[in-house]
Tab-separated table of C-alpha atoms and ligand atoms in Angstrom:
chain	number	residue	atom	x	y	z
A	1	MET	CA	-12.876	19.684	-0.465
A	2	ILE	CA	-13.018	16.347	-2.290
A	3	TYR	CA	-10.573	13.901	-0.752
A	4	LEU	CA	-9.333	11.254	-3.188
A	5	ASP	CA	-6.028	10.281	-1.570
A	6	ASN	CA	-7.004	7.466	0.768
A	7	ALA	CA	-3.974	5.371	-0.208
A	8	ALA	CA	-1.770	8.139	1.220
A	9	THR	CA	-3.743	8.227	4.427
A	10	THR	CA	-7.317	8.127	5.675
A	11	ARG	CA	-9.364	10.261	8.011
A	12	THR	CA	-9.186	8.887	11.544
A	13	ALA	CA	-12.701	7.579	12.224
A	14	PRO	CA	-14.586	9.308	15.074
A	15	GLU	CA	-15.092	6.002	16.925
A	16	VAL	CA	-11.341	5.376	16.680
A	17	VAL	CA	-10.561	8.767	18.218
A	18	GLU	CA	-13.116	8.079	20.927
A	19	ALA	CA	-11.529	4.719	21.756
A	20	MET	CA	-8.091	6.349	21.991
A	21	LEU	CA	-8.990	9.363	24.119
A	22	PRO	CA	-9.090	7.725	27.580
A	23	TYR	CA	-5.535	6.475	27.046
A	24	PHE	CA	-4.330	10.081	26.761
A	25	THR	CA	-6.393	11.532	29.563
A	26	GLU	CA	-7.190	8.978	32.278
A	27	GLN	CA	-5.456	5.686	31.533
A	28	TYR	CA	-2.055	7.239	30.931
A	29	GLY	CA	-0.015	4.813	33.051
A	30	ASN	CA	3.040	3.059	31.649
A	31	PRO	CA	1.888	-0.439	30.625
A	32	SER	CA	5.011	-1.936	32.213
A	33	ALA	CA	4.071	-0.532	35.662
A	34	ILE	CA	2.760	-2.821	38.362
A	35	TYR	CA	-0.002	-0.498	39.677
A	36	SER	CA	-3.460	-0.639	38.170
A	37	LEU	CA	-3.080	2.610	36.184
A	38	GLY	CA	-0.384	0.833	34.192
A	39	SER	CA	-2.076	-2.519	33.939
A	40	ALA	CA	-5.121	-0.916	32.289
A	41	GLY	CA	-2.842	-0.006	29.401
A	42	LYS	CA	-1.340	-3.487	29.325
A	43	LYS	CA	-4.818	-4.991	29.240
A	44	ALA	CA	-5.828	-2.732	26.363
A	45	ILE	CA	-2.712	-3.720	24.416
A	46	ASN	CA	-3.438	-7.417	24.889
A	47	GLU	CA	-7.017	-6.939	23.828
A	48	ALA	CA	-5.829	-5.054	20.711
A	49	ARG	CA	-3.375	-7.850	19.951
A	50	ARG	CA	-6.229	-10.380	20.060
A	51	THR	CA	-8.407	-8.260	17.756
A	52	ILE	CA	-5.668	-7.734	15.187
A	53	ALA	CA	-4.504	-11.357	15.274
A	54	ALA	CA	-8.056	-12.599	14.699
A	55	ALA	CA	-8.383	-10.283	11.694
A	56	ILE	CA	-5.699	-12.224	9.790
A	57	GLY	CA	-6.180	-15.695	11.299
A	58	ALA	CA	-3.077	-15.397	13.493
A	59	LYS	CA	-2.406	-16.017	17.178
A	60	PRO	CA	-2.141	-12.962	19.470
A	61	GLU	CA	1.458	-13.794	20.381
A	62	GLU	CA	2.382	-13.532	16.691
A	63	ILE	CA	1.531	-9.801	16.515
A	64	TYR	CA	4.246	-7.233	17.292
A	65	PHE	CA	3.332	-3.552	17.390
A	66	THR	CA	5.537	-1.094	15.518
A	67	ALA	CA	5.504	2.592	14.661
A	68	GLY	CA	3.960	1.960	11.247
A	69	GLY	CA	4.364	0.060	8.001
A	70	THR	CA	7.852	1.320	7.191
A	71	GLU	CA	9.235	0.000	10.460
A	72	ALA	CA	7.465	-3.341	10.023
A	73	ASP	CA	8.903	-3.752	6.506
A	74	ASN	CA	12.409	-2.829	7.644
A	75	TRP	CA	12.217	-5.195	10.578
A	76	ALA	CA	10.905	-8.096	8.506
A	77	LEU	CA	13.500	-7.810	5.781
A	78	LYS	CA	16.581	-7.016	7.829
A	79	ALA	CA	15.858	-9.429	10.661
A	80	ALA	CA	14.822	-12.310	8.401
A	81	ALA	CA	17.866	-11.836	6.181
A	82	GLU	CA	20.180	-11.724	9.143
A	83	CYS	CA	18.633	-14.719	10.847
A	84	CYS	CA	18.917	-16.863	7.713
A	85	ALA	CA	22.374	-15.679	6.664
A	86	GLY	CA	23.852	-19.044	7.634
A	87	LYS	CA	21.644	-20.745	5.057
A	88	GLY	CA	22.012	-18.222	2.235
A	89	ARG	CA	22.062	-14.561	1.313
A	90	HIS	CA	19.669	-14.344	-1.607
A	91	ILE	CA	16.373	-12.435	-1.402
A	92	ILE	CA	13.602	-12.205	-3.996
A	93	THR	CA	11.235	-9.277	-4.276
A	94	THR	CA	9.515	-7.318	-7.076
A	95	LYS	CA	10.236	-4.086	-8.884
A	96	ILE	CA	6.981	-2.533	-7.703
A	97	GLU	CA	7.399	-2.731	-3.918
A	98	HIS	CA	7.045	0.320	-1.698
A	99	HIS	CA	10.301	2.139	-0.948
A	100	ALA	CA	10.163	0.780	2.608
A	101	VAL	CA	10.928	-2.638	1.096
A	102	LEU	CA	13.072	-1.525	-1.845
A	103	HIS	CA	15.343	0.690	0.227
A	104	ALA	CA	15.671	-1.962	2.955
A	105	CYS	CA	16.747	-4.338	0.138
A	106	GLY	CA	19.230	-1.721	-1.062
A	107	TYR	CA	20.680	-1.584	2.446
A	108	LEU	CA	20.972	-5.370	2.530
A	109	GLU	CA	22.705	-5.395	-0.860
A	110	LYS	CA	25.347	-3.070	0.559
A	111	ASN	CA	25.799	-5.546	3.382
A	112	GLY	CA	26.552	-8.700	1.461
A	113	TYR	CA	23.102	-9.867	0.329
A	114	GLU	CA	21.976	-10.402	-3.224
A	115	VAL	CA	18.504	-9.280	-4.231
A	116	THR	CA	16.527	-10.310	-7.333
A	117	TYR	CA	13.889	-7.746	-8.321
A	118	LEU	CA	11.259	-9.568	-10.355
A	119	ASP	CA	9.412	-7.994	-13.254
A	120	VAL	CA	5.637	-7.804	-13.238
A	121	ASP	CA	3.380	-7.883	-16.291
A	122	ARG	CA	1.750	-4.894	-17.983
A	123	ASP	CA	-1.058	-4.988	-15.382
A	124	GLY	CA	1.385	-5.087	-12.492
A	125	ILE	CA	0.903	-8.750	-11.608
A	126	LEU	CA	3.730	-11.102	-10.685
A	127	ASP	CA	3.783	-14.387	-12.579
A	128	PRO	CA	4.335	-17.169	-10.000
A	129	GLU	CA	6.321	-19.058	-12.668
A	130	SER	CA	8.912	-16.281	-12.779
A	131	LEU	CA	9.200	-16.532	-9.009
A	132	LYS	CA	9.832	-20.283	-9.246
A	133	GLU	CA	12.549	-19.665	-11.831
A	134	ALA	CA	14.274	-17.066	-9.648
A	135	ILE	CA	14.559	-19.343	-6.596
A	136	ARG	CA	18.101	-20.567	-5.896
A	137	PRO	CA	19.510	-22.934	-3.280
A	138	ASP	CA	20.654	-19.887	-1.279
A	139	THR	CA	17.299	-18.032	-1.411
A	140	VAL	CA	16.182	-17.317	2.141
A	141	LEU	CA	13.433	-14.748	1.796
A	142	ILE	CA	10.659	-13.804	-0.631
A	143	SER	CA	8.953	-10.440	-0.099
A	144	VAL	CA	5.991	-9.606	-2.349
A	145	MET	CA	3.467	-6.900	-1.540
A	146	PHE	CA	-0.189	-7.892	-1.141
A	147	ALA	CA	-1.552	-4.902	-3.050
A	148	ASN	CA	0.275	-2.063	-4.729
A	149	ASN	CA	-0.035	1.430	-3.295
A	150	GLU	CA	0.047	3.194	-6.683
A	151	ILE	CA	-1.866	1.035	-9.121
A	152	GLY	CA	-3.832	-1.023	-6.586
A	153	THR	CA	-2.990	-4.350	-8.225
A	154	ILE	CA	-3.554	-7.353	-5.958
A	155	GLN	CA	-0.960	-10.138	-6.227
A	156	PRO	CA	-1.656	-13.900	-6.273
A	157	ILE	CA	-0.510	-14.098	-2.660
A	158	ARG	CA	-1.810	-17.593	-1.918
A	159	GLU	CA	0.103	-19.051	-4.880
A	160	ILE	CA	3.257	-17.143	-3.989
A	161	GLY	CA	2.983	-18.293	-0.369
A	162	ALA	CA	2.525	-21.909	-1.459
A	163	ILE	CA	5.677	-21.755	-3.606
A	164	ALA	CA	7.694	-20.286	-0.731
A	165	ARG	CA	6.360	-22.827	1.777
A	166	GLU	CA	7.050	-25.765	-0.551
A	167	ARG	CA	10.679	-24.669	-0.925
A	168	GLY	CA	11.148	-23.874	2.763
A	169	ILE	CA	11.722	-20.156	2.115
A	170	LEU	CA	10.394	-17.402	4.382
A	171	PHE	CA	7.578	-15.368	2.868
A	172	HIS	CA	6.939	-11.759	3.856
A	173	THR	CA	4.142	-9.625	2.452
A	174	ASP	CA	3.721	-5.883	2.780
A	175	ALA	CA	-0.042	-5.734	3.330
A	176	VAL	CA	-0.139	-2.047	4.255
A	177	GLN	CA	-2.602	-1.229	1.459
A	178	ALA	CA	-4.589	-4.469	1.664
A	179	PHE	CA	-5.152	-4.921	5.401
A	180	GLY	CA	-8.713	-4.030	6.290
A	181	GLN	CA	-9.684	-3.695	2.612
A	182	VAL	CA	-9.641	-7.318	1.429
A	183	PRO	CA	-9.790	-10.619	3.369
A	184	ILE	CA	-6.406	-11.936	4.555
A	185	ASP	CA	-5.663	-15.292	6.191
A	186	VAL	CA	-2.021	-15.936	7.029
A	187	GLU	CA	-2.587	-19.694	7.388
A	188	GLU	CA	-4.402	-20.199	4.130
A	189	MET	CA	-2.009	-17.900	2.278
A	190	HIS	CA	1.159	-19.411	3.814
A	191	ILE	CA	2.386	-16.032	5.010
A	192	ASP	CA	5.282	-16.058	7.509
A	193	MET	CA	5.516	-12.308	8.056
A	194	LEU	CA	3.070	-9.518	7.266
A	195	SER	CA	3.313	-5.741	7.648
A	196	ALA	CA	0.331	-3.475	8.259
A	197	SER	CA	-0.285	0.146	9.199
A	198	ALA	CA	-3.216	1.684	11.079
A	199	HIS	CA	-3.508	4.974	9.185
A	200	LYS	CA	-4.530	3.300	5.937
A	201	LEU	CA	-7.740	1.992	7.507
A	202	ASN	CA	-9.024	5.023	9.387
A	203	GLY	CA	-6.705	4.437	12.318
A	204	PRO	CA	-4.013	6.747	13.733
A	205	LYS	CA	-0.719	7.539	12.000
A	206	GLY	CA	2.538	6.158	13.349
A	207	THR	CA	1.132	2.795	14.484
A	208	GLY	CA	1.526	-0.511	12.725
A	209	MET	CA	2.345	-4.128	13.258
A	210	LEU	CA	4.448	-6.999	12.056
A	211	TYR	CA	2.983	-10.485	12.150
A	212	ILE	CA	5.716	-13.050	12.732
A	213	ARG	CA	4.713	-16.720	12.517
A	214	SER	CA	5.466	-18.418	15.821
A	215	GLY	CA	8.571	-20.540	15.745
A	216	LEU	CA	10.497	-18.091	13.561
A	217	LYS	CA	13.612	-16.916	15.338
A	218	ILE	CA	13.621	-13.248	14.437
A	219	ARG	CA	16.180	-11.008	16.117
A	220	SER	CA	15.357	-7.847	18.050
A	221	PHE	CA	14.860	-4.823	15.880
A	222	ILE	CA	14.956	-2.161	18.551
A	223	HIS	CA	17.096	-2.922	21.572
A	224	GLY	CA	16.119	-1.731	25.022
A	225	GLY	CA	13.462	-2.806	27.491
A	226	ALA	CA	11.383	-5.953	27.608
A	227	GLN	CA	8.357	-4.678	25.662
A	228	GLU	CA	7.003	-6.862	22.840
A	229	LYS	CA	8.833	-9.872	24.312
A	230	GLY	CA	12.075	-7.905	24.205
A	231	VAL	CA	12.279	-7.866	20.395
A	232	ARG	CA	10.803	-4.407	19.834
A	233	ALA	CA	11.718	-2.349	22.856
A	234	GLY	CA	10.230	1.006	23.822
A	235	THR	CA	7.222	2.099	25.843
A	236	GLU	CA	4.180	1.066	23.872
A	237	ASN	CA	2.067	3.631	22.017
A	238	VAL	CA	-1.032	2.650	23.980
A	239	PRO	CA	-3.488	5.147	22.421
A	240	GLY	CA	-2.166	4.278	18.958
A	241	ILE	CA	-2.478	0.550	19.526
A	242	VAL	CA	-5.992	0.932	20.945
A	243	GLY	CA	-6.915	3.104	17.953
A	244	PHE	CA	-5.436	0.551	15.555
A	245	ALA	CA	-7.617	-2.199	17.050
A	246	ALA	CA	-10.715	0.035	16.923
A	247	ALA	CA	-9.968	0.750	13.257
A	248	VAL	CA	-9.579	-2.962	12.538
A	249	ARG	CA	-12.901	-3.770	14.233
A	250	ARG	CA	-14.564	-1.034	12.208
A	251	ALA	CA	-12.970	-2.188	8.933
A	252	LEU	CA	-13.912	-5.837	9.459
A	253	SER	CA	-17.513	-5.060	10.361
A	254	ARG	CA	-18.083	-3.277	7.038
A	255	MET	CA	-15.474	-4.755	4.703
A	256	GLU	CA	-17.806	-6.264	2.137
A	257	GLU	CA	-20.238	-3.366	2.066
A	258	LYS	CA	-17.438	-0.780	1.911
A	259	ALA	CA	-15.588	-2.649	-0.849
A	260	GLY	CA	-18.798	-2.998	-2.851
A	261	ARG	CA	-19.520	0.712	-2.618
A	262	GLU	CA	-15.950	1.702	-3.475
A	263	ARG	CA	-15.839	-0.686	-6.434
A	264	GLU	CA	-19.005	0.861	-7.796
A	265	LEU	CA	-17.598	4.386	-7.437
A	266	ARG	CA	-14.219	3.314	-8.827
A	267	ASP	CA	-15.686	1.721	-11.955
A	268	TYR	CA	-17.991	4.690	-12.488
A	269	LEU	CA	-15.053	7.101	-12.321
A	270	ILE	CA	-12.941	4.970	-14.682
A	271	ARG	CA	-15.814	4.623	-17.134
A	272	ARG	CA	-16.490	8.321	-17.237
A	273	ILE	CA	-12.845	9.333	-17.626
A	274	GLU	CA	-12.203	6.758	-20.338
A	275	GLY	CA	-15.363	7.784	-22.124
A	276	GLU	CA	-14.838	11.530	-21.940
A	277	ILE	CA	-11.115	12.281	-21.947
A	278	PRO	CA	-9.110	11.121	-24.964
A	279	TYR	CA	-5.567	9.717	-24.859
A	280	CYS	CA	-5.651	8.236	-21.422
A	281	ARG	CA	-5.081	4.732	-20.082
A	282	LEU	CA	-5.908	2.904	-16.900
A	283	ASN	CA	-2.860	1.643	-15.031
A	284	GLY	CA	-3.065	-1.643	-13.157
A	285	HIS	CA	-5.365	-4.625	-13.589
A	286	ARG	CA	-8.994	-3.756	-14.286
A	287	GLU	CA	-10.474	-6.263	-11.807
A	288	LYS	CA	-7.630	-7.536	-9.631
A	289	ARG	CA	-7.209	-4.163	-7.966
A	290	LEU	CA	-8.070	-2.565	-4.637
A	291	PRO	CA	-11.715	-1.484	-4.500
A	292	GLY	CA	-10.931	2.227	-4.221
A	293	ASN	CA	-7.957	2.583	-6.566
A	294	VAL	CA	-8.047	4.539	-9.832
A	295	ASN	CA	-4.741	5.267	-11.580
A	296	ILE	CA	-4.852	6.872	-14.996
A	297	SER	CA	-2.202	8.292	-17.310
A	298	PHE	CA	-3.097	11.269	-19.442
A	299	ARG	CA	-0.767	11.698	-22.400
A	300	PHE	CA	0.941	15.040	-23.084
A	301	ILE	CA	0.582	16.481	-19.599
A	302	GLU	CA	2.513	16.672	-16.336
A	303	GLY	CA	0.851	14.989	-13.376
A	304	GLU	CA	2.276	17.611	-11.027
A	305	SER	CA	0.583	20.478	-12.892
A	306	LEU	CA	-2.637	18.503	-12.920
A	307	LEU	CA	-2.388	17.976	-9.161
A	308	ILE	CA	-1.773	21.644	-8.454
A	309	MET	CA	-4.736	22.708	-10.596
A	310	LEU	CA	-6.953	20.090	-8.966
A	311	ASP	CA	-5.846	21.326	-5.575
A	312	MET	CA	-6.846	24.878	-6.546
A	313	ARG	CA	-10.326	23.469	-7.127
A	314	GLY	CA	-10.367	21.639	-3.805
A	315	VAL	CA	-9.541	18.122	-5.043
A	316	CYS	CA	-6.845	16.113	-3.226
A	317	ALA	CA	-5.212	13.362	-5.289
A	318	SER	CA	-1.728	12.138	-6.015
A	319	SER	CA	0.511	11.801	-9.071
A	320	GLY	CA	2.701	9.132	-10.571
A	321	SER	CA	5.825	11.179	-10.633
A	322	ALA	CA	7.482	11.196	-7.302
A	323	CYS	CA	8.003	14.973	-7.005
A	324	THR	CA	6.025	15.005	-3.796
A	325	SER	CA	8.583	12.667	-2.273
A	326	GLY	CA	11.403	14.995	-3.250
A	327	SER	CA	12.451	13.437	-6.539
A	328	LEU	CA	11.649	14.295	-10.135
A	329	ASP	CA	11.904	10.692	-11.272
A	330	PRO	CA	8.755	9.094	-12.591
A	331	SER	CA	7.239	6.377	-10.450
A	332	HIS	CA	9.228	3.117	-10.423
A	333	VAL	CA	5.924	1.229	-10.404
A	334	LEU	CA	4.648	2.841	-13.604
A	335	LEU	CA	7.981	2.286	-15.333
A	336	ALA	CA	7.922	-1.356	-14.197
A	337	ILE	CA	4.573	-1.934	-15.910
A	338	GLY	CA	6.032	-0.609	-19.137
A	339	LEU	CA	4.983	3.038	-19.280
A	340	GLU	CA	7.221	5.510	-21.095
A	341	HIS	CA	8.633	8.295	-18.898
A	342	GLU	CA	6.251	10.773	-20.494
A	343	GLU	CA	3.184	8.635	-19.745
A	344	ALA	CA	4.340	7.943	-16.190
A	345	HIS	CA	4.774	11.680	-15.591
A	346	GLY	CA	1.226	12.298	-16.720
A	347	SER	CA	-0.452	9.932	-14.329
A	348	LEU	CA	-2.923	10.596	-11.590
A	349	ARG	CA	-3.876	8.374	-8.648
A	350	MET	CA	-7.280	8.841	-7.089
A	351	THR	CA	-8.026	6.571	-4.148
A	352	LEU	CA	-11.608	6.597	-2.979
A	353	SER	CA	-13.369	5.914	0.261
A	354	GLU	CA	-16.924	4.794	0.896
A	355	GLU	CA	-17.661	8.387	1.913
A	356	ASN	CA	-17.156	9.750	-1.592
A	357	THR	CA	-20.294	10.314	-3.638
A	358	GLN	CA	-21.124	10.026	-7.301
A	359	GLU	CA	-21.798	13.787	-7.353
A	360	GLU	CA	-18.256	14.422	-6.136
A	361	LEU	CA	-16.887	12.196	-8.864
A	362	ASP	CA	-19.000	13.991	-11.483
A	363	GLU	CA	-17.464	17.247	-10.301
A	364	VAL	CA	-13.970	15.761	-10.460
A	365	VAL	CA	-14.495	14.477	-14.026
A	366	GLY	CA	-15.657	17.966	-15.040
A	367	HIS	CA	-12.519	19.532	-13.542
A	368	LEU	CA	-10.285	16.886	-15.059
A	369	ALA	CA	-11.658	17.254	-18.582
A	370	GLU	CA	-11.147	20.995	-18.420
A	371	ILE	CA	-7.694	20.955	-16.827
A	372	VAL	CA	-6.338	18.188	-19.055
A	373	GLN	CA	-7.461	20.099	-22.152
A	374	ARG	CA	-5.989	23.346	-20.823
A	375	LEU	CA	-2.622	21.672	-20.106
A	376	ARG	CA	-2.616	19.955	-23.495
A	377	ASP	CA	-3.292	23.252	-25.214
A	378	MET	CA	-0.043	24.513	-23.660
A	379	SER	CA	1.925	21.376	-24.511
A	380	PRO	CA	4.325	21.393	-27.493
A	381	LEU	CA	4.176	17.569	-27.467
A	382	TYR	CA	0.424	17.639	-27.909
A	383	GLU	CA	0.721	20.243	-30.660
A	384	ASP	CA	3.220	18.050	-32.557
A	385	PHE	CA	0.989	15.025	-32.058
A	386	MET	CA	-2.098	16.801	-33.369
A	387	LYS	CA	-0.159	18.204	-36.307
A	388	SER	CA	1.158	14.784	-37.294
A	389	ARG	CA	-2.371	13.397	-37.016
A	390	ARG	CA	-3.664	16.137	-39.300
A	391	ASP	CA	-0.826	15.528	-41.772
A	392	ARG	CA	-1.676	11.827	-41.873
A	393	THR	CA	-5.356	12.397	-42.648
B	1	PLP	N1	4.035	-0.104	2.330
B	1	PLP	C1	3.062	0.348	1.509
B	1	PLP	C2	2.556	-0.533	0.422
B	1	PLP	C3	2.532	1.628	1.700
B	1	PLP	O1	1.584	2.076	0.887
B	1	PLP	C4	3.049	2.428	2.757
B	1	PLP	C5	2.563	3.805	2.955
B	1	PLP	O2	2.155	4.474	2.040
B	1	PLP	C6	4.046	1.890	3.587
B	1	PLP	C7	4.507	0.630	3.339
B	1	PLP	C8	4.593	2.673	4.734
B	1	PLP	O3	3.679	2.691	5.794
B	1	PLP	P1	3.754	3.834	6.932
B	1	PLP	O4	3.254	5.086	6.285
B	1	PLP	O5	2.856	3.346	8.008
B	1	PLP	O6	5.174	3.906	7.362
């Protein structure tokens, strides 16, 4: 098997599993308990909080554990909007956010908030000038993702944060794809809230966090016990939190080396595909993109068919039409960067890890060239296109 879907999820690293194990088997006490079996869990949570805070230049008390990125995004948007409702009810975000943000915005719109969805350019980058123009006296929250999960584009977060800070508007960033992959500093980047998720950086699934700058009065998201200072109740996922911290330690210790290796593999794969398969285009910015992200549209084919045929040859990747998420609509991200429906349907996302090899990528390019040609040979669109080309010459 060749695994090229690391933006969907990553393999839990062996050292992460090892760090988690004792909290299933021996240290299983409830962290709220007074006896030492419980306090071992509490200690591990506090230690994890310190590790994760340090990774983004935050204070430990600013980290709140959640059950993943989706929860963190929902909490940030709904709680911030509600807390600031007295000041205004206008939120600014972009058209290329993850559904965790977009659907939370949709919920807020149904509940009396107004949301501006900003356009991005053809590479998927937000122009800070367009953000400035969209700000109104009643704007209370700006939410712009750090890096896009489909096309890997990295946003000018520092500039966006500076604009928000200057105008006194809260700034949230969904850093689920960026955390552990690229350096993040919440102080330098003027970030007030940040979402992250463990399973994107070789940690366990179902564990994440929301950074909330101290001093922000954010309401409880889950009501119940006193865990997480009473704002996110529920017995803590101790093994998950411990695994998250182990994954963060691992990611930080090799960030530069890992990114360098992935960039090399990424650019090699892009070069070979562009050089060997006609009628394709790279989606997203060529340089300002996550080290492991390759997203390419192949004209005249269906991404879903391509995925199925790749799967039959042992290659795991993902497509730009959202069929896998239960809808036949093409990806909102690809449409937002100006692709036609047909091009968006024919796109393929391959997200690499440092464990992939050049030999694997050579194999994948071989499969791709063959499958794309086979699908085009069956495509009436391709036939028409070739005929019109012949007629022209
Ligand atoms: N935000 C982004 C940018 C993502 O890529 C994802 C997951 O793919 C999420 C949020 C949701 O995170 P989780 O899977 O931890 O709920």
